[in-house]
mmCIF file with all atom_site columns, C-alpha atoms in Angstrom:
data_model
loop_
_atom_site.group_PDB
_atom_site.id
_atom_site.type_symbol
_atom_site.label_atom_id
_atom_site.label_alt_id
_atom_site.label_comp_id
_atom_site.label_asym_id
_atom_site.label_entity_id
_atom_site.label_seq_id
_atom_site.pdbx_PDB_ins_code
_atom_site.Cartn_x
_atom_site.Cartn_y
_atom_site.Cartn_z
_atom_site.occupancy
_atom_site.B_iso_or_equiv
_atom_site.pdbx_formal_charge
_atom_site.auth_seq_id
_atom_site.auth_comp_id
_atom_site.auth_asym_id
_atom_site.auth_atom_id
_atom_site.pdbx_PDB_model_num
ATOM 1   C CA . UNK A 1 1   ? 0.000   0.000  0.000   1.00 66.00 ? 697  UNK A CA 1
ATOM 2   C CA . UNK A 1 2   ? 1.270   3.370  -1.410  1.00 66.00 ? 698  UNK A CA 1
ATOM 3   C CA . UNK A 1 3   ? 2.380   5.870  2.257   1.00 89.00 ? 699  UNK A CA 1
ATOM 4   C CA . UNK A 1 4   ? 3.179   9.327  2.487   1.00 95.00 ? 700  UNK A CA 1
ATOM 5   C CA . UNK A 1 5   ? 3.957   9.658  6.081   1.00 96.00 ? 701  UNK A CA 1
ATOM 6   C CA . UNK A 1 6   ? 4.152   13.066 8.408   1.00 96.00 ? 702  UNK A CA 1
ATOM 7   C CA . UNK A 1 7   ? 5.874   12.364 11.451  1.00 88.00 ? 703  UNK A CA 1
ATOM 8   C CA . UNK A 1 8   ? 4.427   15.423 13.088  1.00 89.00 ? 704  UNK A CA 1
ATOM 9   C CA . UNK A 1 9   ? 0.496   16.133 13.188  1.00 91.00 ? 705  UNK A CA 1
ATOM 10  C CA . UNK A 1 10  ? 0.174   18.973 15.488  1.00 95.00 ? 706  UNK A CA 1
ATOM 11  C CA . UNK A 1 11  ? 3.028   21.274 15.910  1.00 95.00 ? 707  UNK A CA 1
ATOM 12  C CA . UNK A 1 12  ? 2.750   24.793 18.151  1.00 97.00 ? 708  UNK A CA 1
ATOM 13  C CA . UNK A 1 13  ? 5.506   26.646 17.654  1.00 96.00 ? 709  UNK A CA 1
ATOM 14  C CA . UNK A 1 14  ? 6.862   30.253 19.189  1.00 97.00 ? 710  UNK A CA 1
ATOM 15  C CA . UNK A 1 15  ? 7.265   33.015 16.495  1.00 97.00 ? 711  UNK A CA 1
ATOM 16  C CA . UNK A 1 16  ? 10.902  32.641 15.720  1.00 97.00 ? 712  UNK A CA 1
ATOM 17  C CA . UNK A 1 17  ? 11.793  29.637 16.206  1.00 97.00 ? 713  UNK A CA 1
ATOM 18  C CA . UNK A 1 18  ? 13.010  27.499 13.420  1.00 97.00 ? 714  UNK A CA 1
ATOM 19  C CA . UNK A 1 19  ? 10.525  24.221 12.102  1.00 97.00 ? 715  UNK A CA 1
ATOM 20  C CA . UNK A 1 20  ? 11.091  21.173 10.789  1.00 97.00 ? 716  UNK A CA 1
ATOM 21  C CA . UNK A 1 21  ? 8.440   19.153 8.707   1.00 97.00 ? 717  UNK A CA 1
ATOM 22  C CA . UNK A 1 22  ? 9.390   15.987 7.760   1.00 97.00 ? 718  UNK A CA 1
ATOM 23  C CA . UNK A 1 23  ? 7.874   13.965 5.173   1.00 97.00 ? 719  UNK A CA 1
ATOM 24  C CA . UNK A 1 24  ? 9.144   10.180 4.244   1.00 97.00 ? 720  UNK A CA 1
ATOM 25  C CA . UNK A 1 25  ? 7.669   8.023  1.455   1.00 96.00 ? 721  UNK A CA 1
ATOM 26  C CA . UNK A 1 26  ? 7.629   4.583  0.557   1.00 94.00 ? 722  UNK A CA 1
ATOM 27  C CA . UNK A 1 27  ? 7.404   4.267  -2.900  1.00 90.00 ? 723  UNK A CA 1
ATOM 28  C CA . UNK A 1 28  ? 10.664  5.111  -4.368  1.00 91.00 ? 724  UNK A CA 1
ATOM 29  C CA . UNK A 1 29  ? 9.192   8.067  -6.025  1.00 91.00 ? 725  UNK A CA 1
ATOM 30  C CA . UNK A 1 30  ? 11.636  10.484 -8.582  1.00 91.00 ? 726  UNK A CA 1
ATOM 31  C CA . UNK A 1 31  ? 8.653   13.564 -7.101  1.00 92.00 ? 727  UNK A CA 1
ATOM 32  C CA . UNK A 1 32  ? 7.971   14.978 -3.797  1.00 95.00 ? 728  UNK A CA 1
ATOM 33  C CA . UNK A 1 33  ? 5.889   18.030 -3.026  1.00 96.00 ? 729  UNK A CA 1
ATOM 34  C CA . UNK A 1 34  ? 4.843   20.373 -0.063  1.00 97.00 ? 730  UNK A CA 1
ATOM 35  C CA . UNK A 1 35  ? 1.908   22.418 -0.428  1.00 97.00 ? 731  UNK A CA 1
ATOM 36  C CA . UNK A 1 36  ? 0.108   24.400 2.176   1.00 97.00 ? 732  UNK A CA 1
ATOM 37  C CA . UNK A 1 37  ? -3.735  24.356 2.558   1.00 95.00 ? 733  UNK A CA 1
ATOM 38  C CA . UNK A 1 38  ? -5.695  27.248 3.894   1.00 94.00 ? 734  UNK A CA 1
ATOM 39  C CA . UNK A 1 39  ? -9.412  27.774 4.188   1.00 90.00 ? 735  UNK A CA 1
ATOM 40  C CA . UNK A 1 40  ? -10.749 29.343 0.953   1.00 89.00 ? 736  UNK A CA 1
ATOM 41  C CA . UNK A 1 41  ? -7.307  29.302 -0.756  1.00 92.00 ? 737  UNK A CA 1
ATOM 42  C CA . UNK A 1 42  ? -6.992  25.725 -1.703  1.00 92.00 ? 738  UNK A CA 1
ATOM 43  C CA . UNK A 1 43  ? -3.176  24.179 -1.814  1.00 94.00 ? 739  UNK A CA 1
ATOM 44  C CA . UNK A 1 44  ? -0.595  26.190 -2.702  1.00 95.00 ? 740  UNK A CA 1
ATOM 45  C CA . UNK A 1 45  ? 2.633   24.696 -3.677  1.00 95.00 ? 741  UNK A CA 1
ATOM 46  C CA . UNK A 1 46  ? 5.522   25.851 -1.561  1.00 97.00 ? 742  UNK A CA 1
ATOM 47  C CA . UNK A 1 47  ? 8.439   23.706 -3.217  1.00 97.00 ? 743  UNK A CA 1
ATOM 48  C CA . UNK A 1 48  ? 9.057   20.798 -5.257  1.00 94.00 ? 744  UNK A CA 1
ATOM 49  C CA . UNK A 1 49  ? 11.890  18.524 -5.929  1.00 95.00 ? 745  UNK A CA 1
ATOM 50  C CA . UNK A 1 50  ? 12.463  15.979 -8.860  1.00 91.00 ? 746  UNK A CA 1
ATOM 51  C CA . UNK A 1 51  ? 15.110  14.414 -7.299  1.00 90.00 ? 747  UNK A CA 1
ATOM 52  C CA . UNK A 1 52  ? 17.861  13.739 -4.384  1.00 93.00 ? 748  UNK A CA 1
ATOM 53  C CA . UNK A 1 53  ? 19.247  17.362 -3.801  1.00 89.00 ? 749  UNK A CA 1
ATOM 54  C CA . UNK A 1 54  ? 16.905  19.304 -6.689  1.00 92.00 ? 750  UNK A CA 1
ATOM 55  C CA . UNK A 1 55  ? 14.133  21.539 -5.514  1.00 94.00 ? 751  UNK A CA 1
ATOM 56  C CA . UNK A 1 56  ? 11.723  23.744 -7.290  1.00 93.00 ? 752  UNK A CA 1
ATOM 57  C CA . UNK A 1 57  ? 10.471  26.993 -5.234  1.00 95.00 ? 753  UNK A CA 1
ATOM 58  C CA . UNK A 1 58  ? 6.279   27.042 -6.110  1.00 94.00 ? 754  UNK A CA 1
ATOM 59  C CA . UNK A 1 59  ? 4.355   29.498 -5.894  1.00 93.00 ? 755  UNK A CA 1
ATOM 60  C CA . UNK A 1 60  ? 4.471   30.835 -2.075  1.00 96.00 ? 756  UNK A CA 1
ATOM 61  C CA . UNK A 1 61  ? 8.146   29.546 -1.281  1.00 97.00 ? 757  UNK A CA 1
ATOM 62  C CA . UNK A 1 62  ? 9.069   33.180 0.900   1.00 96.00 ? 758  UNK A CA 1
ATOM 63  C CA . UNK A 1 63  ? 10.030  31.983 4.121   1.00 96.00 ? 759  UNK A CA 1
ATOM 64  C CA . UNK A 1 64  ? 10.552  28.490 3.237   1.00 97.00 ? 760  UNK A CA 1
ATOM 65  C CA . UNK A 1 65  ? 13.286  26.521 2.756   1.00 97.00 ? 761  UNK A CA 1
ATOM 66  C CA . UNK A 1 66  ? 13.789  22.744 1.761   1.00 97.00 ? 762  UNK A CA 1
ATOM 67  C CA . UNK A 1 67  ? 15.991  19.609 2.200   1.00 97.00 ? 763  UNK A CA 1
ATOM 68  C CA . UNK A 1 68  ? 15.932  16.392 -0.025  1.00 97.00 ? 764  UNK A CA 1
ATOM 69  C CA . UNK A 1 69  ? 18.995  14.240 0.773   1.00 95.00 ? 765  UNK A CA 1
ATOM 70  C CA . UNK A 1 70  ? 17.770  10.987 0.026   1.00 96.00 ? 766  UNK A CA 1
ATOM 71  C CA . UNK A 1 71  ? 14.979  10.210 -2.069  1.00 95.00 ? 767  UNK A CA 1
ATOM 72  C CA . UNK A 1 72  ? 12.528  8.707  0.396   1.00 96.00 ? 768  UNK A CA 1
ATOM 73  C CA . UNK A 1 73  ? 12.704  12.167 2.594   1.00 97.00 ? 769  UNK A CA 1
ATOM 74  C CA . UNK A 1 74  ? 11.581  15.528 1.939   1.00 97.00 ? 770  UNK A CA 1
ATOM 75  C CA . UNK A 1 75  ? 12.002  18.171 4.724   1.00 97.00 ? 771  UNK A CA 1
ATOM 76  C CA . UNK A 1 76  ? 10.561  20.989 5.091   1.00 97.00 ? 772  UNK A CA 1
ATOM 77  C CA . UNK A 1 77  ? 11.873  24.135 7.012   1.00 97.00 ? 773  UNK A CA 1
ATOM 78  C CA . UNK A 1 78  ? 10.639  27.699 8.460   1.00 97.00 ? 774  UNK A CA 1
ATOM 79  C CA . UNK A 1 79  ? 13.855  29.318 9.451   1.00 94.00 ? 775  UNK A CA 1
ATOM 80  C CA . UNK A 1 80  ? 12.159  31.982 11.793  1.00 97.00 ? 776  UNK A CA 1
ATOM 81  C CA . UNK A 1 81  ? 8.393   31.001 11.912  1.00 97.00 ? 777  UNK A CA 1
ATOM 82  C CA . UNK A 1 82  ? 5.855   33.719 12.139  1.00 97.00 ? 778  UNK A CA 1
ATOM 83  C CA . UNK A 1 83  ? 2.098   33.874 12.552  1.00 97.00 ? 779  UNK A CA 1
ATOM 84  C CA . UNK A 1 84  ? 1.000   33.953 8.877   1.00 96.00 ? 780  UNK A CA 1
ATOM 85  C CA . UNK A 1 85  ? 2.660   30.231 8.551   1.00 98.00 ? 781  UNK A CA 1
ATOM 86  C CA . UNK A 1 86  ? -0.238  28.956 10.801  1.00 97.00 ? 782  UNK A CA 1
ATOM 87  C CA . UNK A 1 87  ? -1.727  26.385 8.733   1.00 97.00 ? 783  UNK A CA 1
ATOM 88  C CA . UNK A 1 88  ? -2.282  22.732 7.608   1.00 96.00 ? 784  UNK A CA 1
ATOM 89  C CA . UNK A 1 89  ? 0.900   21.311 5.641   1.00 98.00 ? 785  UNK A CA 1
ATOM 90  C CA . UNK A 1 90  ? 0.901   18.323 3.173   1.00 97.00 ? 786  UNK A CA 1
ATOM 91  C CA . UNK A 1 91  ? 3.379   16.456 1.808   1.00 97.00 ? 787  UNK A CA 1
ATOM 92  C CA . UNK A 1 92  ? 3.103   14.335 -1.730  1.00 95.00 ? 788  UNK A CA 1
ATOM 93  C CA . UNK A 1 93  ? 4.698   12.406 -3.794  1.00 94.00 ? 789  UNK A CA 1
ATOM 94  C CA . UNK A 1 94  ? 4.867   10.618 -7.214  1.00 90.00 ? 790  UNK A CA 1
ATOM 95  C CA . UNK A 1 95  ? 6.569   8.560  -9.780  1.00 86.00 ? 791  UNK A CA 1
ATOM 96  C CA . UNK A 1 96  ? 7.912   9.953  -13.260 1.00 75.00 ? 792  UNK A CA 1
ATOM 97  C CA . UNK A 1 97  ? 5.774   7.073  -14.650 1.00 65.00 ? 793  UNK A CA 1
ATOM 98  C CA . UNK A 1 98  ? 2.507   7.212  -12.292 1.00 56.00 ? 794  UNK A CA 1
ATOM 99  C CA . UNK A 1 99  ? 0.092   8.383  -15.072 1.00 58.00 ? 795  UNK A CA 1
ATOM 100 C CA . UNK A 1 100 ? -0.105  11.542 -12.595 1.00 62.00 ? 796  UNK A CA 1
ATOM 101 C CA . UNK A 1 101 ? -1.527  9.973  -9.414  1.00 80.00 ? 797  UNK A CA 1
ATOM 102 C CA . UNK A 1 102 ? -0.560  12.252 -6.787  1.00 88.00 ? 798  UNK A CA 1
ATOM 103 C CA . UNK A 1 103 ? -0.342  10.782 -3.300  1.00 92.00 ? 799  UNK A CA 1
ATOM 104 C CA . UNK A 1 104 ? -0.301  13.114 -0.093  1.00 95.00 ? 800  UNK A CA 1
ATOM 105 C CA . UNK A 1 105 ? 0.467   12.483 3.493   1.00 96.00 ? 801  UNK A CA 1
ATOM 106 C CA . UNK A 1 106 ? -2.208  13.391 6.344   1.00 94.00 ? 802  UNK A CA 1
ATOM 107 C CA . UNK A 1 107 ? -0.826  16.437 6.787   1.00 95.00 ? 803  UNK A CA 1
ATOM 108 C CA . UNK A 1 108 ? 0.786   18.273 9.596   1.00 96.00 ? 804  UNK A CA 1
ATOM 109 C CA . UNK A 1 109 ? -1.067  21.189 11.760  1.00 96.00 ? 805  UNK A CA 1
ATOM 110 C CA . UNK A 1 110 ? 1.204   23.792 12.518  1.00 97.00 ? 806  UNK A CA 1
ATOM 111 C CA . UNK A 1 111 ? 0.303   26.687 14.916  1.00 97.00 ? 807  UNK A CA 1
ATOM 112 C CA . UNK A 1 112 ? 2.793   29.638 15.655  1.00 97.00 ? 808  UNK A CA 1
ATOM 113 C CA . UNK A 1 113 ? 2.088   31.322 18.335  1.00 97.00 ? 809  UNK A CA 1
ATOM 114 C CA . UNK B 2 1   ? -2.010  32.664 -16.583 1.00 79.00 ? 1251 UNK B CA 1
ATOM 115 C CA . UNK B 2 2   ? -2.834  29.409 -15.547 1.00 87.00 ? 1252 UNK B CA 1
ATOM 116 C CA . UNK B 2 3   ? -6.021  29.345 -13.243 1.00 92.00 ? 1253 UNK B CA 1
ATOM 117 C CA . UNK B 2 4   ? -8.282  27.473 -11.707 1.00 96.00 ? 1254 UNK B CA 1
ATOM 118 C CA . UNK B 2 5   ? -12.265 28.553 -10.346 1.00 96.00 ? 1255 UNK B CA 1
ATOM 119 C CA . UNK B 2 6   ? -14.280 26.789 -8.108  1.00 97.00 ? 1256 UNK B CA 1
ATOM 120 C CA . UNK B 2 7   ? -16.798 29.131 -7.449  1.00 96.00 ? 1257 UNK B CA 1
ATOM 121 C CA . UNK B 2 8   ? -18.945 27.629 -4.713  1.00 96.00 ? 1258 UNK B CA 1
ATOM 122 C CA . UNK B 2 9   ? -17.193 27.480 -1.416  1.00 95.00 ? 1259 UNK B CA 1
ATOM 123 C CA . UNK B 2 10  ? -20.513 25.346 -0.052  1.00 97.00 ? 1260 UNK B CA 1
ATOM 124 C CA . UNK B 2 11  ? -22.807 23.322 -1.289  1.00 97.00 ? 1261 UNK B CA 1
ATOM 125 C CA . UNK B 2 12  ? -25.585 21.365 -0.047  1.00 97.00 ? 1262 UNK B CA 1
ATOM 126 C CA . UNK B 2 13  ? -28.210 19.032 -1.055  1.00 97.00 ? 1263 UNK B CA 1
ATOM 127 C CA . UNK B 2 14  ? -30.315 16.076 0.065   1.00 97.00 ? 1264 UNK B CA 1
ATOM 128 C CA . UNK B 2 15  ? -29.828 12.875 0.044   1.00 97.00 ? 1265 UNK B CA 1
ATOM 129 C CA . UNK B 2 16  ? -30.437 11.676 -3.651  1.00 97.00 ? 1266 UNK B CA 1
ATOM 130 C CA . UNK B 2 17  ? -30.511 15.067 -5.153  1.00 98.00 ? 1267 UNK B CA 1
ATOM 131 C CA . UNK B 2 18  ? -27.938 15.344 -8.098  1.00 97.00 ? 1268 UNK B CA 1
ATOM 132 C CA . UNK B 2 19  ? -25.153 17.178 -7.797  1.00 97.00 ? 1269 UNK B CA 1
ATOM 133 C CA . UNK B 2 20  ? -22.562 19.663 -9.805  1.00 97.00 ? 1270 UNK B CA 1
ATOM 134 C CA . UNK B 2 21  ? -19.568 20.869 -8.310  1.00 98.00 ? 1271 UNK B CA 1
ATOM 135 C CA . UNK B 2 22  ? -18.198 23.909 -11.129 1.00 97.00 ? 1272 UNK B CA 1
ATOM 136 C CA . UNK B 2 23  ? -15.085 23.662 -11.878 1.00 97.00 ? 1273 UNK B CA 1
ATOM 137 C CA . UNK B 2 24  ? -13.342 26.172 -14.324 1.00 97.00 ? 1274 UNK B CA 1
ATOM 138 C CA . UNK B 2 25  ? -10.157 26.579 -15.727 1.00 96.00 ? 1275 UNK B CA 1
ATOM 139 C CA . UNK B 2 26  ? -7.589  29.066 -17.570 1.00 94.00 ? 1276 UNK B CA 1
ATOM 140 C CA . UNK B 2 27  ? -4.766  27.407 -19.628 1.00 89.00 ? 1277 UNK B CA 1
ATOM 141 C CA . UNK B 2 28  ? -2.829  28.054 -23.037 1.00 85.00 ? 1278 UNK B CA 1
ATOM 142 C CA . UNK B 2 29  ? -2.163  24.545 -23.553 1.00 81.00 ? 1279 UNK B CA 1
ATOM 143 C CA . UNK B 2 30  ? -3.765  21.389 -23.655 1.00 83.00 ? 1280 UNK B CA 1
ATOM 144 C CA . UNK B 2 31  ? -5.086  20.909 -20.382 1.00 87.00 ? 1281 UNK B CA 1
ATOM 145 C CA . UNK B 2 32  ? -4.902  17.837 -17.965 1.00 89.00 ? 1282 UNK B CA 1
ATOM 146 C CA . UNK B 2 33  ? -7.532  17.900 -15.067 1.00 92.00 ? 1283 UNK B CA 1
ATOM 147 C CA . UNK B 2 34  ? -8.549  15.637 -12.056 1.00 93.00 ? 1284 UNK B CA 1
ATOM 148 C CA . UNK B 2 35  ? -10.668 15.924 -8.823  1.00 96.00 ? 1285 UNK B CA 1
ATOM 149 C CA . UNK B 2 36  ? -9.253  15.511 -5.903  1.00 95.00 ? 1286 UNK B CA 1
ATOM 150 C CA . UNK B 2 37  ? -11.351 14.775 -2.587  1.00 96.00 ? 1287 UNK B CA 1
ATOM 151 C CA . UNK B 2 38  ? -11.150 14.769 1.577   1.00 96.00 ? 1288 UNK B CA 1
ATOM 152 C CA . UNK B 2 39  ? -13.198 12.942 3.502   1.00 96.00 ? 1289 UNK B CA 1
ATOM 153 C CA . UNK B 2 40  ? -13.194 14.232 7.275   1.00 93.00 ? 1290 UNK B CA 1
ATOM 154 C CA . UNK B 2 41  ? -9.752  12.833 8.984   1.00 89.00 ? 1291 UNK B CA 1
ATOM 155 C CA . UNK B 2 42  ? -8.910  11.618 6.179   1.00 92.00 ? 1292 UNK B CA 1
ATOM 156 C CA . UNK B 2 43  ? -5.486  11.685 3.551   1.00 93.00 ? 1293 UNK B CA 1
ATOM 157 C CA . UNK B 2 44  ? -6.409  14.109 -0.047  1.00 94.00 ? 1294 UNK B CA 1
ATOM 158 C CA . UNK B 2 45  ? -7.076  11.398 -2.702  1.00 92.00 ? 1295 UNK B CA 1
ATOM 159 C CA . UNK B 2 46  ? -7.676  11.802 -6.252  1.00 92.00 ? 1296 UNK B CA 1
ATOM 160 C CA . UNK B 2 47  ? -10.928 11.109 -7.444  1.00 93.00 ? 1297 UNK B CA 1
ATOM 161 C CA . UNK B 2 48  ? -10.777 10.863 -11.331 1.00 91.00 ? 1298 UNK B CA 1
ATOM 162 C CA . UNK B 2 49  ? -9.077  12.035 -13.536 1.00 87.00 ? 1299 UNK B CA 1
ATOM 163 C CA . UNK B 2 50  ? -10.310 13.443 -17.490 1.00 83.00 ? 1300 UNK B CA 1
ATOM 164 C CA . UNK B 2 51  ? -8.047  11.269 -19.705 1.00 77.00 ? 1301 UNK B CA 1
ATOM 165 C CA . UNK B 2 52  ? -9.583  8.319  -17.904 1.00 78.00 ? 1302 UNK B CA 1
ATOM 166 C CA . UNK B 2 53  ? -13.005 9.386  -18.938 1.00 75.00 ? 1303 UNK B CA 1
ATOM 167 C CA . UNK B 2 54  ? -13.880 7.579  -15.736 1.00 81.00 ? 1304 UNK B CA 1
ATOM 168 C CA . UNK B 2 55  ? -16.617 7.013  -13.332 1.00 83.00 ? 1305 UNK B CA 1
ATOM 169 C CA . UNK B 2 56  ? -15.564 6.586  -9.884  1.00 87.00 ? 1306 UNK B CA 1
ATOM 170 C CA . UNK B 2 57  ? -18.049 6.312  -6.869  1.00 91.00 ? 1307 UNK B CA 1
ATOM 171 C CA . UNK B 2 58  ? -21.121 7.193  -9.607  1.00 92.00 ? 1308 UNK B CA 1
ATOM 172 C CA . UNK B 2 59  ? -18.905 10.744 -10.226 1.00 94.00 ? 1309 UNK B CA 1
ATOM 173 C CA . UNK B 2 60  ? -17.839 11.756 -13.711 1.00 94.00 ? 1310 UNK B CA 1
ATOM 174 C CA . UNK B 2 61  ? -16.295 14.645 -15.136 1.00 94.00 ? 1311 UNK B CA 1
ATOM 175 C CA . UNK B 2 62  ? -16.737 15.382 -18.475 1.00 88.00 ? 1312 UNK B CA 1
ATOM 176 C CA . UNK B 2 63  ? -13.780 18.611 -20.123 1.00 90.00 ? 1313 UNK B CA 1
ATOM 177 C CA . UNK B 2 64  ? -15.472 21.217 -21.850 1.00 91.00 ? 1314 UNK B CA 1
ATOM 178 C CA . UNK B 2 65  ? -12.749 23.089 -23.992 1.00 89.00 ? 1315 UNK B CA 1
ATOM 179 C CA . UNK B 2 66  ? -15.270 25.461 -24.970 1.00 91.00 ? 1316 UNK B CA 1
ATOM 180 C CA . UNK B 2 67  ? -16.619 26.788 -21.919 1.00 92.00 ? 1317 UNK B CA 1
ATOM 181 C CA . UNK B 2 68  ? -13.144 25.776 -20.210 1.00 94.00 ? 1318 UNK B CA 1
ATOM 182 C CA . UNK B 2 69  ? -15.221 23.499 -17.874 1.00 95.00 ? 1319 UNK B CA 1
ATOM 183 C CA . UNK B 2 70  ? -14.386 20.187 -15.678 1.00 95.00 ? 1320 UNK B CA 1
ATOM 184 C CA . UNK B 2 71  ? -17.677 19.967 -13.666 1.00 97.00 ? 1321 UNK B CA 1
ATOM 185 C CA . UNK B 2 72  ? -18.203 17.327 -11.173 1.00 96.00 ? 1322 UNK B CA 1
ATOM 186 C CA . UNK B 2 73  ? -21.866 15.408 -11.752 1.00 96.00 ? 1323 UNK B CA 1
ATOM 187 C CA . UNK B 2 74  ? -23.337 12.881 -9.647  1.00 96.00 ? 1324 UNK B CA 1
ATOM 188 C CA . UNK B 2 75  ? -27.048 11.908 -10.436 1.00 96.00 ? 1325 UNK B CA 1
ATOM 189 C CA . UNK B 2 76  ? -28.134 10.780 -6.520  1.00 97.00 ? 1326 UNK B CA 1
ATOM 190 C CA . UNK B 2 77  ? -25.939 11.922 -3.965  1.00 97.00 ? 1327 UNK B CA 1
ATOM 191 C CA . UNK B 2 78  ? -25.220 9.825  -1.135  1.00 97.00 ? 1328 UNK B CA 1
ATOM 192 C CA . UNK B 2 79  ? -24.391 10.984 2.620   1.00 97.00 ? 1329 UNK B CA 1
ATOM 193 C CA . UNK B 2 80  ? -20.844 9.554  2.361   1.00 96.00 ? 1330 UNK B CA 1
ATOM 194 C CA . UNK B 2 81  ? -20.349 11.782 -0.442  1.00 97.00 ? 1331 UNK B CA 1
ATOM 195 C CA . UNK B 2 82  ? -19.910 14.573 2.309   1.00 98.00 ? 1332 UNK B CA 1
ATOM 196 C CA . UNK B 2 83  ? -16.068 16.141 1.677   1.00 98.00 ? 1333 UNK B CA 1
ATOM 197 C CA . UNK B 2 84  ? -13.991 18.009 0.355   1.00 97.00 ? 1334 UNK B CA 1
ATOM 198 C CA . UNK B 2 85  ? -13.666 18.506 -3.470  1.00 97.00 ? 1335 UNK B CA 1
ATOM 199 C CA . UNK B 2 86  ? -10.958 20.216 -5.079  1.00 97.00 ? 1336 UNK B CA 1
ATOM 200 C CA . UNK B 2 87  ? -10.160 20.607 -8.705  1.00 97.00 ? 1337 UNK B CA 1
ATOM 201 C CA . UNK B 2 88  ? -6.974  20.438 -9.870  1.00 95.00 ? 1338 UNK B CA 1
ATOM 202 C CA . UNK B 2 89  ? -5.169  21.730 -13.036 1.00 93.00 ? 1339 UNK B CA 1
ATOM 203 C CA . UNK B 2 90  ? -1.355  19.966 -13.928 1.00 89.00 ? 1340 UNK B CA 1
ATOM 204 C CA . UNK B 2 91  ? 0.779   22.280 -15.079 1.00 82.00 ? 1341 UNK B CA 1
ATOM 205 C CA . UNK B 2 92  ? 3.266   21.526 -18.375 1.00 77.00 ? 1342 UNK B CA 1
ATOM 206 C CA . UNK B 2 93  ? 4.948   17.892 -18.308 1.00 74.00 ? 1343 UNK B CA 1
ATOM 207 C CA . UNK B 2 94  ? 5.443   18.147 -14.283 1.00 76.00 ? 1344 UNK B CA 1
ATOM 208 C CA . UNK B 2 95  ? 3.250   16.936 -11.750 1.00 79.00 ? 1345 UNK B CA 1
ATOM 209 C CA . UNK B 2 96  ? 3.035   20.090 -10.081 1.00 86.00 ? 1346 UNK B CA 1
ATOM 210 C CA . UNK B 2 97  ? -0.773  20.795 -9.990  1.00 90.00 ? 1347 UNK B CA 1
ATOM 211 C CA . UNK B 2 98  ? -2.705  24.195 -9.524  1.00 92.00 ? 1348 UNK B CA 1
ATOM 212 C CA . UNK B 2 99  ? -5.226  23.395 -7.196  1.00 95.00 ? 1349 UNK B CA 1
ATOM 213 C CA . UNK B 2 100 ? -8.830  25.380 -6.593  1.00 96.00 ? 1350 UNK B CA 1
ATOM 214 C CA . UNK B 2 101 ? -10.000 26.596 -3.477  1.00 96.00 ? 1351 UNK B CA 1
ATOM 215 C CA . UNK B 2 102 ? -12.559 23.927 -3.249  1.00 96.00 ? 1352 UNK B CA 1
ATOM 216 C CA . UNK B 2 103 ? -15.793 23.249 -2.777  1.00 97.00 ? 1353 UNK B CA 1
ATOM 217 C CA . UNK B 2 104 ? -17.358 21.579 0.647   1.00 97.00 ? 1354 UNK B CA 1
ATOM 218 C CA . UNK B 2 105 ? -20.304 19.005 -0.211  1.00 98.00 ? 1355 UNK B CA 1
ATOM 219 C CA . UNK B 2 106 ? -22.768 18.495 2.432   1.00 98.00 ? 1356 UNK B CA 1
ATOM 220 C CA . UNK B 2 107 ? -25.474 15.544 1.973   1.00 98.00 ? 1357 UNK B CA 1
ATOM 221 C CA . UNK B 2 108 ? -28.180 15.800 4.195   1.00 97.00 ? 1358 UNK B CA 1
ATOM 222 C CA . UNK B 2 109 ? -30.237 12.286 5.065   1.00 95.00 ? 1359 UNK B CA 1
#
């Protein structure tokens, strides 16, 4: 069975501190994603990476940054996290050759406080 | 510039009632579409996609490249349908998707 796994599902975090979201996936997959969903805004994608050590910033990558040293792991990191980062983050993945299924972790609640 | 409009934030009907969920788009190329849904506590999943020309859960999705159109349709909706629904848009040869701001189905009994 395919898993995109979150280790963290509820986060509160101080304003300023630095984050880490971590993401793992099972499935050997060339394409990992983090996107950020928001009431009435959808997902946004905040940066992808097509392999070990590439990343793509997406559309809202300001105050994001990203690590992908081995395939199955995607991290993501707020250096100094503020207020406005308050939201749900997901994680997905996919294969170069999955006829563009998509799969996405639970997701991970951060608060800043 | 690519786009995509869900225009409903809420919508809610009664059990076996059909349903439409609009879904509309703005892109230069050939387009690629799917559905995605969340069910409450649960993972986002894709639904269908439109080069499947599938029906998934009695849901299809037909593309209208003249009115620039991926509607969701369901004839009777069923209580379980209650979710999440988000259309989704891929963008070029990646799998980086633009997603809508989606639309919440309630089904009443």
């Amino acid at each position: 069975d395919v898993k995109v796994t979150q280790s963290s599902r509820y986060l509160v975090k101080r304003t300023g501190e630095k984050v880490f979201l971590e993401c793992v996936q099972d499935m050997d997959h060339e394409n990992m994603f983090w996107y950020r969903q928001d009431p009435g805004l959808g997902l946004r994608l905040i940066y992808f990476s097509y392999d070990v050590k590439m990343k793509e910033k997406g559309d809202i990558p300001e105050g994001y940054s990203v690590s992908r040293e081995k395939k199955e792991r995607f991290s993501l990191i707020l250096e100094s996290a503020s207020t406005n980062q308050t939201s749900m983050y997901l994680c997905a993945s996919s294969s170069h050759n999955s006829v563009n299924t998509i799969y996405f972790g639970e997701g991970s609640w951060l608060t800043v406080v | 510039a690519q786009r995509v409009t869900q225009p409903e934030k809420l919508l809610s009907v009664f059990k076996g009632a059909p349903v439409e969920l609009k879904c509309n788009y703005s892109y230069s190329g050939s387009p690629e579409l799917f559905w995605y849904v969340q069910y409450s506590r649960q993972r986002l999943q894709l639904l269908l996609r439109h080069i499947s020309r599938e029906s998934i859960k009695g849901f299809t999705a037909d593309l209208n490249k003249g009115e620039t159109s991926f509607h969701l349709k369901k004839p009777f909706a069923q209580e379980e349908d209650s979710a999440m629904y988000y259309c989704a848009l891929k963008r070029g040869n990646t799998d980086k998707l633009i997603f809508g701001t989606g639309t919440r189905l309630q089904v009443f009994p």
